[in-house]
CSV table of C-alpha atoms in Angstrom, one decimal:
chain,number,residue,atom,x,y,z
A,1,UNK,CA,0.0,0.0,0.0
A,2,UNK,CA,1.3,3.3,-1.1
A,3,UNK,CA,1.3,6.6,0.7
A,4,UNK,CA,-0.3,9.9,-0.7
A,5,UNK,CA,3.4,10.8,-0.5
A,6,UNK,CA,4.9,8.1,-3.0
A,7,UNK,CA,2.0,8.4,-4.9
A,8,UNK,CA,2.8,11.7,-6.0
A,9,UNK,CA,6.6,10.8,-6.5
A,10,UNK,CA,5.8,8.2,-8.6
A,11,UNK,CA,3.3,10.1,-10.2
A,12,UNK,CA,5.6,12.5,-11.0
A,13,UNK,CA,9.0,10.0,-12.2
A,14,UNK,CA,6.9,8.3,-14.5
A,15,UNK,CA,6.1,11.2,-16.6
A,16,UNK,CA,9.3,13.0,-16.9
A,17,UNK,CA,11.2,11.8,-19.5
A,18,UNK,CA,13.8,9.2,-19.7
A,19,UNK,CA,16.9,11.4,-19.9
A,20,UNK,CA,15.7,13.9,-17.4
A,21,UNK,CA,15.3,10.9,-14.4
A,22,UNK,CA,18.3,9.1,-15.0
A,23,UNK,CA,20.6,12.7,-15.3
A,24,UNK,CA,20.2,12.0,-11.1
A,25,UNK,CA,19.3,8.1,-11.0
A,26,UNK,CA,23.3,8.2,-9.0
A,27,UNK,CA,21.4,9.4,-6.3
A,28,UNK,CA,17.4,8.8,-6.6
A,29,UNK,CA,18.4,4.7,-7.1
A,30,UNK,CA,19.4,4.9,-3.3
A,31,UNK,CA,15.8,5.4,-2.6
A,32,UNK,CA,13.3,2.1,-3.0
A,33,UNK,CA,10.3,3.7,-4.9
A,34,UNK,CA,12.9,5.7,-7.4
A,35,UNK,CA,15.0,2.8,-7.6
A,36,UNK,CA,11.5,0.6,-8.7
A,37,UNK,CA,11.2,3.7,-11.4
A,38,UNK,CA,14.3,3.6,-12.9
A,39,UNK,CA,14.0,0.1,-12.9
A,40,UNK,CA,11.2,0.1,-14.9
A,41,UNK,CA,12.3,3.2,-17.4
A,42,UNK,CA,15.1,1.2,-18.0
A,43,UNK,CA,13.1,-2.2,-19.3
A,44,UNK,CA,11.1,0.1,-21.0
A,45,UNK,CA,14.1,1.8,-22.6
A,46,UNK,CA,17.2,-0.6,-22.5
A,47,UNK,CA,19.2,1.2,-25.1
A,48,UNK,CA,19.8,3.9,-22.1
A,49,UNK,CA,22.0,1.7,-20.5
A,50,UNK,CA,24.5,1.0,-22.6
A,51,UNK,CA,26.1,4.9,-22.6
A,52,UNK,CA,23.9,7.4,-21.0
A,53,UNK,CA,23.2,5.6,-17.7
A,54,UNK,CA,26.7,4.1,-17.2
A,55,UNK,CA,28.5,7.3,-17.3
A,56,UNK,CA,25.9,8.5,-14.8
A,57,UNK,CA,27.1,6.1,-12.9
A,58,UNK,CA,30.6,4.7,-13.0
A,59,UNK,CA,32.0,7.1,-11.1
A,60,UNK,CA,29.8,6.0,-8.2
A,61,UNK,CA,29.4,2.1,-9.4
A,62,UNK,CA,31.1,0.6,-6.3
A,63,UNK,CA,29.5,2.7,-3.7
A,64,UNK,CA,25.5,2.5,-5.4
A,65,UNK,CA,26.3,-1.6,-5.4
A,66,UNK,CA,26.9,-1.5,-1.4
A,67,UNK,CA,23.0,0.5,-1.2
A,68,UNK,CA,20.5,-2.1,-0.4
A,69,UNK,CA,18.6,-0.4,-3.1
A,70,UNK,CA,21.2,0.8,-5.3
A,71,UNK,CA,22.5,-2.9,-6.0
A,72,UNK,CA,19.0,-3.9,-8.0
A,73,UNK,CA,19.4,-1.0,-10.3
A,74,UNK,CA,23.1,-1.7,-10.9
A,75,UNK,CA,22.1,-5.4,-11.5
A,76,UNK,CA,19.6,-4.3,-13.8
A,77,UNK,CA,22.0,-2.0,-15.9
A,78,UNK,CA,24.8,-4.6,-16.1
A,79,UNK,CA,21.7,-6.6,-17.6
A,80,UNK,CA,21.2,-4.1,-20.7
A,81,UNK,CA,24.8,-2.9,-21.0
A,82,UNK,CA,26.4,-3.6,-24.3
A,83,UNK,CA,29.7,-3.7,-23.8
């Protein structure tokens, strides 16, 4: 069950666009409901993960695979990335 509170932050994830989200998903896939976004932006766009989102990212790979949340999302870009 979801609060009024993570209803509106989904509300409001899901309908930015793709680019927008993941220019901070370094820091919003710390967080379980934006990890679950980027998550699903990232099925939805795969092709992302390959440049955009890894160079978002590598910097801080090590450190967003210790988060307890952060470690799905990583997971889930190694799945799409094309190297």
């Amino acid at each position: 069950c979801q609060t009024a509170d993570n209803m509106n932050i989904a509300s409001r994830l899901t309908t930015i666009n793709e680019k927008d989200l993941f220019q901070n998903c370094a820091n919003l896939c710390k967080e379980q409901l934006e990890c679950r976004i980027l998550q699903k932006k990232l099925e939805e766009n795969p092709s992302l993960a390959s440049n955009f989102i890894y160079n978002k990212i590598k910097d801080k790979f090590y450190e967003i695979s210790l988060d307890q949340f952060g470690n799905y999302f990583i997971q889930k870009v190694i799945q799409y990335l094309n190297l």
